[in-house]
PDB file of C-alpha atoms in Angstrom:
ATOM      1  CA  UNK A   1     -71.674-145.285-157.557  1.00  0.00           C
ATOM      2  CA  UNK A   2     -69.603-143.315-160.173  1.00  0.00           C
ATOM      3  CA  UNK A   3     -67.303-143.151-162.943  1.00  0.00           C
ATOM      4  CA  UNK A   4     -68.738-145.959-165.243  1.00  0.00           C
ATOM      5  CA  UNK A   5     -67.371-144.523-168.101  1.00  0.00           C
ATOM      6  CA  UNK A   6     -69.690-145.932-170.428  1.00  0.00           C
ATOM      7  CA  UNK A   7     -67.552-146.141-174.086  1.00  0.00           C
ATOM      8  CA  UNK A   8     -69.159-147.088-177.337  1.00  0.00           C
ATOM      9  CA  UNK A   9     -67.210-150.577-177.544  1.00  0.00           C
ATOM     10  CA  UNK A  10     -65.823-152.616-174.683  1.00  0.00           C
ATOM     11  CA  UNK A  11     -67.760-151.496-171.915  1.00  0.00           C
ATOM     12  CA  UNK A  12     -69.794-154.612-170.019  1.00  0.00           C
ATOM     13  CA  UNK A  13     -73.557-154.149-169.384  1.00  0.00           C
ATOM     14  CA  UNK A  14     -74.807-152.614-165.820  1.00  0.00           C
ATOM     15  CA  UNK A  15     -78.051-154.640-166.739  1.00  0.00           C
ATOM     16  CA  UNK A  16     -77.366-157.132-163.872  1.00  0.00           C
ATOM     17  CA  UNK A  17     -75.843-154.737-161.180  1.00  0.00           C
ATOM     18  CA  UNK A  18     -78.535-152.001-161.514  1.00  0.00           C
ATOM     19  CA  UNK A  19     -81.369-155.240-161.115  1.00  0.00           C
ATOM     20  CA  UNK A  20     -79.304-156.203-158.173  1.00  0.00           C
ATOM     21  CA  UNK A  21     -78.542-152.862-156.913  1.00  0.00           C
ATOM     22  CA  UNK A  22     -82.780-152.622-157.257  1.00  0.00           C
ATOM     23  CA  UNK A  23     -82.791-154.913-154.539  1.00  0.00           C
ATOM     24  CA  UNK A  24     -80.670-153.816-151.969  1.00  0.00           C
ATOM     25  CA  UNK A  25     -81.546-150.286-152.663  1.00  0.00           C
ATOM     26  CA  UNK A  26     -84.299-148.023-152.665  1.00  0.00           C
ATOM     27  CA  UNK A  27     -82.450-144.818-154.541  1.00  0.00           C
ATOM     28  CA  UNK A  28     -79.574-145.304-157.181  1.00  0.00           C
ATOM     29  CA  UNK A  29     -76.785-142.119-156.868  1.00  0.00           C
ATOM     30  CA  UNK A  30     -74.537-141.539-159.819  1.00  0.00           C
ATOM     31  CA  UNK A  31     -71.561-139.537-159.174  1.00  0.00           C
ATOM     32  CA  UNK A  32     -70.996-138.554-162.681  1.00  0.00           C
ATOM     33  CA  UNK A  33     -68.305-139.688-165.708  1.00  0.00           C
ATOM     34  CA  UNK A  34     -71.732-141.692-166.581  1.00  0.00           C
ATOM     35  CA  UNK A  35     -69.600-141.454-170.434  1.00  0.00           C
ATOM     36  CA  UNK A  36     -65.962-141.678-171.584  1.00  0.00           C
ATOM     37  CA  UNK A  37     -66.516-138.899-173.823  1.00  0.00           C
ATOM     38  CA  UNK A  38     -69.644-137.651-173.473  1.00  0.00           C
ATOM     39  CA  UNK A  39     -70.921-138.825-176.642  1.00  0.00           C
ATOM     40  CA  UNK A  40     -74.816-139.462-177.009  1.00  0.00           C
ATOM     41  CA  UNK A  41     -73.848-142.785-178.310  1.00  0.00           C
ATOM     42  CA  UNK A  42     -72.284-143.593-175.162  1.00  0.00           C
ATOM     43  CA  UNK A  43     -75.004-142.162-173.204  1.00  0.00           C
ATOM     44  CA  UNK A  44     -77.710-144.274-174.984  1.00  0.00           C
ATOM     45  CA  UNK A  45     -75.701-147.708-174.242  1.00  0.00           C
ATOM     46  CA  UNK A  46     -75.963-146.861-170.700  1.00  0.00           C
ATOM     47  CA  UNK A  47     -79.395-145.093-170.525  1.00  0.00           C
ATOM     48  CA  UNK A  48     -80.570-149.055-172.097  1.00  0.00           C
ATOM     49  CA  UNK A  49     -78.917-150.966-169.012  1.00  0.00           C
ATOM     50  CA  UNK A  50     -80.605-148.196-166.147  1.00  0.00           C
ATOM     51  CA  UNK A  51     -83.947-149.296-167.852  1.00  0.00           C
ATOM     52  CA  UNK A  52     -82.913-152.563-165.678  1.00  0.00           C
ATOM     53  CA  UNK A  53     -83.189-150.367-162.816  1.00  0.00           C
ATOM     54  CA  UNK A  54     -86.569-150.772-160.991  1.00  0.00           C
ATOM     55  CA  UNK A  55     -85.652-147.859-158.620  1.00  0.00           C
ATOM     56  CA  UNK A  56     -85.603-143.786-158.684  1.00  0.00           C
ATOM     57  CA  UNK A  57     -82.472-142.774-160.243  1.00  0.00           C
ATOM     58  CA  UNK A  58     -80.496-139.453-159.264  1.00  0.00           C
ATOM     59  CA  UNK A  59     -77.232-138.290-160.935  1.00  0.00           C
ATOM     60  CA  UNK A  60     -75.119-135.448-161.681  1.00  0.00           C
ATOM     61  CA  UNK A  61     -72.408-135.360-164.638  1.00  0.00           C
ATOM     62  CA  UNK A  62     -68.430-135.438-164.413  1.00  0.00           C
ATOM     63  CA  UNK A  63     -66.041-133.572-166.663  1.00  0.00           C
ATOM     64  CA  UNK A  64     -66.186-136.613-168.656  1.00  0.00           C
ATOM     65  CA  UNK A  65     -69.783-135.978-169.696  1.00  0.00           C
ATOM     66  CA  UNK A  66     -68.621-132.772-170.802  1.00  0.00           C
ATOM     67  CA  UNK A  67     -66.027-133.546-173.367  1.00  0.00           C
ATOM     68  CA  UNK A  68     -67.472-133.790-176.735  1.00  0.00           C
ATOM     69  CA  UNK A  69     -69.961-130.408-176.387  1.00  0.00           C
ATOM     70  CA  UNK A  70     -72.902-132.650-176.635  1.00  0.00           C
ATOM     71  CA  UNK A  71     -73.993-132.296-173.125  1.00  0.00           C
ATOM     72  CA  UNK A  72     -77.162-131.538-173.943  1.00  0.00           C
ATOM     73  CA  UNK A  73     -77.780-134.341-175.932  1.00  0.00           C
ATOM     74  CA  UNK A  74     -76.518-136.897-173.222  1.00  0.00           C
ATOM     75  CA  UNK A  75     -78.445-134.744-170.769  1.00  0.00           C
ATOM     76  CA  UNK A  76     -81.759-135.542-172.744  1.00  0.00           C
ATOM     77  CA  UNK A  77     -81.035-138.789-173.322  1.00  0.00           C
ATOM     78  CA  UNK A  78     -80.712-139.872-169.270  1.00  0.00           C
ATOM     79  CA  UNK A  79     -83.779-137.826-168.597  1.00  0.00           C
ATOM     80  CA  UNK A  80     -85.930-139.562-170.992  1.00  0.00           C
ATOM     81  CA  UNK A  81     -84.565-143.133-169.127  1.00  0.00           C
ATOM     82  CA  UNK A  82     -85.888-141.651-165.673  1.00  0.00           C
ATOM     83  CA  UNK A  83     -83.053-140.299-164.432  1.00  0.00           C
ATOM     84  CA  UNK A  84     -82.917-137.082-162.222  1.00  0.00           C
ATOM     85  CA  UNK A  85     -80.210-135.097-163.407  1.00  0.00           C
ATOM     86  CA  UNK A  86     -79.386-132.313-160.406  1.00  0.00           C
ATOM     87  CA  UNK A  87     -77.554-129.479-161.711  1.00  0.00           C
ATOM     88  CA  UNK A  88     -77.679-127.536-158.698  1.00  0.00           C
ATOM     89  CA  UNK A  89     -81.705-128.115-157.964  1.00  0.00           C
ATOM     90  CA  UNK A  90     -82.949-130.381-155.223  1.00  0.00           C
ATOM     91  CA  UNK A  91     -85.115-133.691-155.461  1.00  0.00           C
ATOM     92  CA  UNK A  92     -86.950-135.469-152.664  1.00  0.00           C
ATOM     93  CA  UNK A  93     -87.538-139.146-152.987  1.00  0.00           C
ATOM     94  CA  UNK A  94     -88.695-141.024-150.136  1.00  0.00           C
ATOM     95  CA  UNK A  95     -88.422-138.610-147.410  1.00  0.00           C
ATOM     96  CA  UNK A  96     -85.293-137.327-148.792  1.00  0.00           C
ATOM     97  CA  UNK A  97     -83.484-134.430-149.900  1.00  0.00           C
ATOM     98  CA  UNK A  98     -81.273-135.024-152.918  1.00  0.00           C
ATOM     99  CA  UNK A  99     -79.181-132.044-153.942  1.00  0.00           C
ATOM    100  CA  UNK A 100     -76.679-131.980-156.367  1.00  0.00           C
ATOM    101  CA  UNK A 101     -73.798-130.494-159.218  1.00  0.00           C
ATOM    102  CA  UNK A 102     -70.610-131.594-160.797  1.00  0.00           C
ATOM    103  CA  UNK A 103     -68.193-129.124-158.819  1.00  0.00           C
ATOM    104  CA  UNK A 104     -64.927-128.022-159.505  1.00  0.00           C
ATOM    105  CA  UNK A 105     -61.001-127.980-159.031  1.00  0.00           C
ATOM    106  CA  UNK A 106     -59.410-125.775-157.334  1.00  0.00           C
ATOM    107  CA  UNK A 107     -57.571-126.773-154.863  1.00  0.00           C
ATOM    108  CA  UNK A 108     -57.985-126.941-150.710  1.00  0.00           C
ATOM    109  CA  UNK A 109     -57.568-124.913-147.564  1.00  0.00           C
ATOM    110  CA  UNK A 110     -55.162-122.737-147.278  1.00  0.00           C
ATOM    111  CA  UNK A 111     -53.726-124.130-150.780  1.00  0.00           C
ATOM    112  CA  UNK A 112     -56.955-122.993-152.338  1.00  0.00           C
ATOM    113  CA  UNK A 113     -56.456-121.264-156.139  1.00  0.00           C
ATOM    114  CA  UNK A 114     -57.778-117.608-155.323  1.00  0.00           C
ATOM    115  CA  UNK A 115     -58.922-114.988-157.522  1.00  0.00           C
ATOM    116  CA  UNK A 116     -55.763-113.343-158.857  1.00  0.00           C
ATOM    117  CA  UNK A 117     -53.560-113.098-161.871  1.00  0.00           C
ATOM    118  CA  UNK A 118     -54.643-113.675-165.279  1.00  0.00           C
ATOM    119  CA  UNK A 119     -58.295-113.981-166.786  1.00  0.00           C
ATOM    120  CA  UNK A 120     -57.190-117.799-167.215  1.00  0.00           C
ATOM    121  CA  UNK A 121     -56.856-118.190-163.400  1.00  0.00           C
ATOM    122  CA  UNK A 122     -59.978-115.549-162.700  1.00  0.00           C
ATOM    123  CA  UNK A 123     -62.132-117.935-165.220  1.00  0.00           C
ATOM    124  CA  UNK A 124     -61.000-120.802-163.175  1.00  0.00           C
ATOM    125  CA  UNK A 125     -62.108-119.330-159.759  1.00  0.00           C
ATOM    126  CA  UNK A 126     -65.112-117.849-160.992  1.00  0.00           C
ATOM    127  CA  UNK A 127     -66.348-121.345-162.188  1.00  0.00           C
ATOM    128  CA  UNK A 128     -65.083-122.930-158.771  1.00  0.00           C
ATOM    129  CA  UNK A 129     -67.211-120.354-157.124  1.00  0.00           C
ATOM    130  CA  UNK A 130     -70.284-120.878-159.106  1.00  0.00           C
ATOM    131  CA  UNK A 131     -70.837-124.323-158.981  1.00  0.00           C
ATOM    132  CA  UNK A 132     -70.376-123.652-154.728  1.00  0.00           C
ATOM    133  CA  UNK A 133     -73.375-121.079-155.375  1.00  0.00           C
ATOM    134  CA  UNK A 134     -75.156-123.850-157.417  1.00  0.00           C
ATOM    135  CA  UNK A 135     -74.772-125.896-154.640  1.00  0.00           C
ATOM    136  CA  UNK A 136     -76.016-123.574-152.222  1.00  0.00           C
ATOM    137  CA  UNK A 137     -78.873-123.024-153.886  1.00  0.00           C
ATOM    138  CA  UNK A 138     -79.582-126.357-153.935  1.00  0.00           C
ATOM    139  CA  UNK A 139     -79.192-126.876-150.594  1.00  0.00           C
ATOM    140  CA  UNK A 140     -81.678-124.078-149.691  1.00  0.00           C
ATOM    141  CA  UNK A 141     -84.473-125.660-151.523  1.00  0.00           C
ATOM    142  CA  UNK A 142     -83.582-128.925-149.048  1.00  0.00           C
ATOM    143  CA  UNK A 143     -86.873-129.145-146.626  1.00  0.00           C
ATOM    144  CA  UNK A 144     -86.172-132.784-145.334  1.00  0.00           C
ATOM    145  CA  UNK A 145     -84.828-133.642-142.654  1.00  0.00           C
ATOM    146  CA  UNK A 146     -82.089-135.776-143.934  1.00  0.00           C
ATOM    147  CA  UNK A 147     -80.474-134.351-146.539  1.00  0.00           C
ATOM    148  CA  UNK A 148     -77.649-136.080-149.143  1.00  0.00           C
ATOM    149  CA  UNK A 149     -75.327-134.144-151.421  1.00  0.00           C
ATOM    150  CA  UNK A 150     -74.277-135.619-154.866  1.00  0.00           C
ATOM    151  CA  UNK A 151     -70.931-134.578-156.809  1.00  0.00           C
ATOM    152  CA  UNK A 152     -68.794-135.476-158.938  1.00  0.00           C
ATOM    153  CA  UNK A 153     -65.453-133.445-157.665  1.00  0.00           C
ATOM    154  CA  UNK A 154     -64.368-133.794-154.279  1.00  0.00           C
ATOM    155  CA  UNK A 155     -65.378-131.255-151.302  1.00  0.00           C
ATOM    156  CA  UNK A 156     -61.911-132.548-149.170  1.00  0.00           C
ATOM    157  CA  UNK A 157     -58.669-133.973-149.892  1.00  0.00           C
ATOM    158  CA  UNK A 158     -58.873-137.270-147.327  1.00  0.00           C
ATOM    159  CA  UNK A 159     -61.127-139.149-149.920  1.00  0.00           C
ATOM    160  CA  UNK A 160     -58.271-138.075-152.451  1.00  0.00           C
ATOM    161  CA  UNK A 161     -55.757-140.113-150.671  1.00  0.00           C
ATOM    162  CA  UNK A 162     -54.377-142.424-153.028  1.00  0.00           C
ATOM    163  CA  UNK A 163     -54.061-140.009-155.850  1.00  0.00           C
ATOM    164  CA  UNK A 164     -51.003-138.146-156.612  1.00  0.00           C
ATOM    165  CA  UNK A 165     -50.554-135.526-154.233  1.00  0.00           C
ATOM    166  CA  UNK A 166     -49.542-132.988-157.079  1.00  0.00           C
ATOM    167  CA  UNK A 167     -52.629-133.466-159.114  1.00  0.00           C
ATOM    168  CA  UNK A 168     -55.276-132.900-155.978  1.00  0.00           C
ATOM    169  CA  UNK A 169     -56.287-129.472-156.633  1.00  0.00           C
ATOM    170  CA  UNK A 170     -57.666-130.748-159.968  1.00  0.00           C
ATOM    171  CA  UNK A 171     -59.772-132.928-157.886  1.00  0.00           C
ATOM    172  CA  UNK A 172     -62.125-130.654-156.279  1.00  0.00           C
ATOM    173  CA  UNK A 173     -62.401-127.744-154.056  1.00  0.00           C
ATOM    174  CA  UNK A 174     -62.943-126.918-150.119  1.00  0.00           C
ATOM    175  CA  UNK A 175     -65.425-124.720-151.340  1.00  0.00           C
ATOM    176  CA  UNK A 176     -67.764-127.515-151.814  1.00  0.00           C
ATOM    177  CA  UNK A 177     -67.630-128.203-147.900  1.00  0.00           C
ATOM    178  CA  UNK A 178     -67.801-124.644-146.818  1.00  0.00           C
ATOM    179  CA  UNK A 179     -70.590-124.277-148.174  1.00  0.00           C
ATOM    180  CA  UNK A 180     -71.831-127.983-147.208  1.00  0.00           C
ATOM    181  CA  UNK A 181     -71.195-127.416-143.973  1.00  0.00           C
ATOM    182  CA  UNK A 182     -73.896-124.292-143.168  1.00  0.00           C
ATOM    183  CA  UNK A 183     -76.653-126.925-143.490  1.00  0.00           C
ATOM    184  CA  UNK A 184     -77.373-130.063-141.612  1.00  0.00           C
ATOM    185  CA  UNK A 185     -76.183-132.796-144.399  1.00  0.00           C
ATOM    186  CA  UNK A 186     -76.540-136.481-143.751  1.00  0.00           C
ATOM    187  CA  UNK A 187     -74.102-137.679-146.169  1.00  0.00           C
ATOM    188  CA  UNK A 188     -72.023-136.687-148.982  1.00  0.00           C
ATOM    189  CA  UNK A 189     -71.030-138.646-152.394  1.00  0.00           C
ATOM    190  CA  UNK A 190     -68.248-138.042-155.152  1.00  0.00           C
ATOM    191  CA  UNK A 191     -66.406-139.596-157.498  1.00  0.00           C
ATOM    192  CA  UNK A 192     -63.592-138.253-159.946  1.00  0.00           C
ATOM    193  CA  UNK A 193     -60.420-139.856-157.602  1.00  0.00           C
ATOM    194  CA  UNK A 194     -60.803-143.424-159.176  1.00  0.00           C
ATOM    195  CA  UNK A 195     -57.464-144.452-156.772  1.00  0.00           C
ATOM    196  CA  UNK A 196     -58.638-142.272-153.734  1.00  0.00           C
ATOM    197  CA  UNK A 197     -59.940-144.017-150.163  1.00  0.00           C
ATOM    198  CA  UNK A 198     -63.755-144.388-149.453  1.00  0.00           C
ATOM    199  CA  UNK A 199     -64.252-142.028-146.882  1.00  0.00           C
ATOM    200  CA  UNK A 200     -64.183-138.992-144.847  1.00  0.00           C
ATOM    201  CA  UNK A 201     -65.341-136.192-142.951  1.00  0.00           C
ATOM    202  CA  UNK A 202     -65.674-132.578-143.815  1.00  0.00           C
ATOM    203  CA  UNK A 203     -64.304-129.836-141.150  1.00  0.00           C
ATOM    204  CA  UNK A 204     -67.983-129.670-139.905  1.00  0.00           C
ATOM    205  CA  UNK A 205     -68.168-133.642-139.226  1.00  0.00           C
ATOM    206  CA  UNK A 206     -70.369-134.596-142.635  1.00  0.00           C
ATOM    207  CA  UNK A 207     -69.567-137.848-143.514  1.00  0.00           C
ATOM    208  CA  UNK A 208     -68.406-138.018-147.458  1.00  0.00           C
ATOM    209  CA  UNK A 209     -67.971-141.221-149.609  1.00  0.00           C
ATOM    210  CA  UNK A 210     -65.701-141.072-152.643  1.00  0.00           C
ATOM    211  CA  UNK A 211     -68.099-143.793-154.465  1.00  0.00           C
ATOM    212  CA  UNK A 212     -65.961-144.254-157.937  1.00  0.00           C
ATOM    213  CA  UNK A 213     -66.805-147.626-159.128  1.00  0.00           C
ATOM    214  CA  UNK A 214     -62.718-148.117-159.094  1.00  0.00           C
ATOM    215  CA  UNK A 215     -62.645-147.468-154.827  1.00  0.00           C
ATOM    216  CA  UNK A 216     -63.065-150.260-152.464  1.00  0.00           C
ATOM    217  CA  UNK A 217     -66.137-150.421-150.682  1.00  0.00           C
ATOM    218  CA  UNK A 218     -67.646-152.162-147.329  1.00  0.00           C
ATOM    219  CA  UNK A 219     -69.793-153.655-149.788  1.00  0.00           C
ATOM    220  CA  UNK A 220     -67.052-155.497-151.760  1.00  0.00           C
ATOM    221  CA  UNK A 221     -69.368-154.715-154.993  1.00  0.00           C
ATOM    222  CA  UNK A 222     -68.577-151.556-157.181  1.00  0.00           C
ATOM    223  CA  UNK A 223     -71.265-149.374-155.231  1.00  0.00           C
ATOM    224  CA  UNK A 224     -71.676-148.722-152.376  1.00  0.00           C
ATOM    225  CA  UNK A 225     -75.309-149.134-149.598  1.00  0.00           C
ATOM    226  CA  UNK A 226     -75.493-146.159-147.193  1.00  0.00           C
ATOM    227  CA  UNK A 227     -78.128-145.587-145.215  1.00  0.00           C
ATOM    228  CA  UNK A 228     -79.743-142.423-143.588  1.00  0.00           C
TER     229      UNK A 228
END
């Protein structure tokens, strides 16, 4: 699941979905946008209801996390409430392989934003680029045999469908599945595309679930179960 967008008033409690999702589940996945505005405040409402949660948590942040500058304050405070934040390390829990970052925009296939132009656009790439290396990494450090990638941005544009065509590229990058795709990856989870579709395939034939709390799912329920 992703994009709760926790804020510091008017948010319900998770207390009773992360106790249910306990037991259906054996793992909890965040997708990131765990905040509004990435304010500790926000960060410590939520990090209270996951204490509900009898399972092994594993997350990564969205841009949303991001927006106040006190990411490493909301970083701290989800660690110290169990949860495995992957910023482009690797985690196995229960046979396996967890690895995960936030990602980036920039745009897909032959549409792709290259490196070219002004320092703006350059900066852009260049943090497009590392956050594929960050995942790479990750992936390396993978020694399970099934393997599941968490992100927050999206590695193709089918789970994007439902968006606005126009604003895609600031949705996530085919650089994600390039790189996803040179290792044997069970499944793959996102969020960001709150009006996107549930699910599709990278080039190489992973399957990817955009898992936004706001998408439809099999399960009918704000998460979704997927087994591998």
């Amino acid at each position: 699941m992703g994009d709760l967008h926790i804020r510091e008033h008017g948010s319900p409690s998770y207390k009773d979905l992360f106790s249910e999702i306990s037991q259906a589940a054996d793992i909890l996945v965040l997708a990131g946008d765990l905040t509004d505005l990435g304010k500790p405040k926000e960060a410590e409402l939520l990090a209270t209801d996951l204490r509900s949660c009898s399972i092994p948590i594993v997350a990564v942040l969205g841009n949303h996390d991001y927006e106040c500058g006190h990411v490493d304050e909301v970083k701290e405070i989800f660690e110290e409430a169990g949860v495995q934040l992957l910023e482009g390390q690797a985690v196995e829990i229960n046979g396996v392989g967890f690895a995960g970052v936030k990602g980036f925009a920039g745009g897909f296939g032959r549409y792709m934003l290259g490196s070219f132009g002004e320092p703006a656009i350059k900066a852009m790439v260049a943090e497009s680029v590392d956050e594929t290396m960050r995942l790479e990494n990750a992936l390396r450090q993978v020694r399970s045999e099934r393997a599941m990638v968490v992100l927050h941005y999206a590695p193709i544009p089918e789970t994007l469908a439902g968006e606005p065509p126009e604003i895609f590229p600031f949705l996530g990058s085919s650089r994600l599945a390039e790189t996803i795709d040179r290792f044997p990856v069970s499944a793959v989870v996102h969020g960001h595309a709150h009006r996107g579709t549930y699910e599709g395939r990278t080039p190489g034939g992973a399957p990817v679930y955009n898992v936004a709390a706001h998408i439809e799912k099999p399960t009918g329920k704000p998460y979704a179960l997927l087994e591998l």
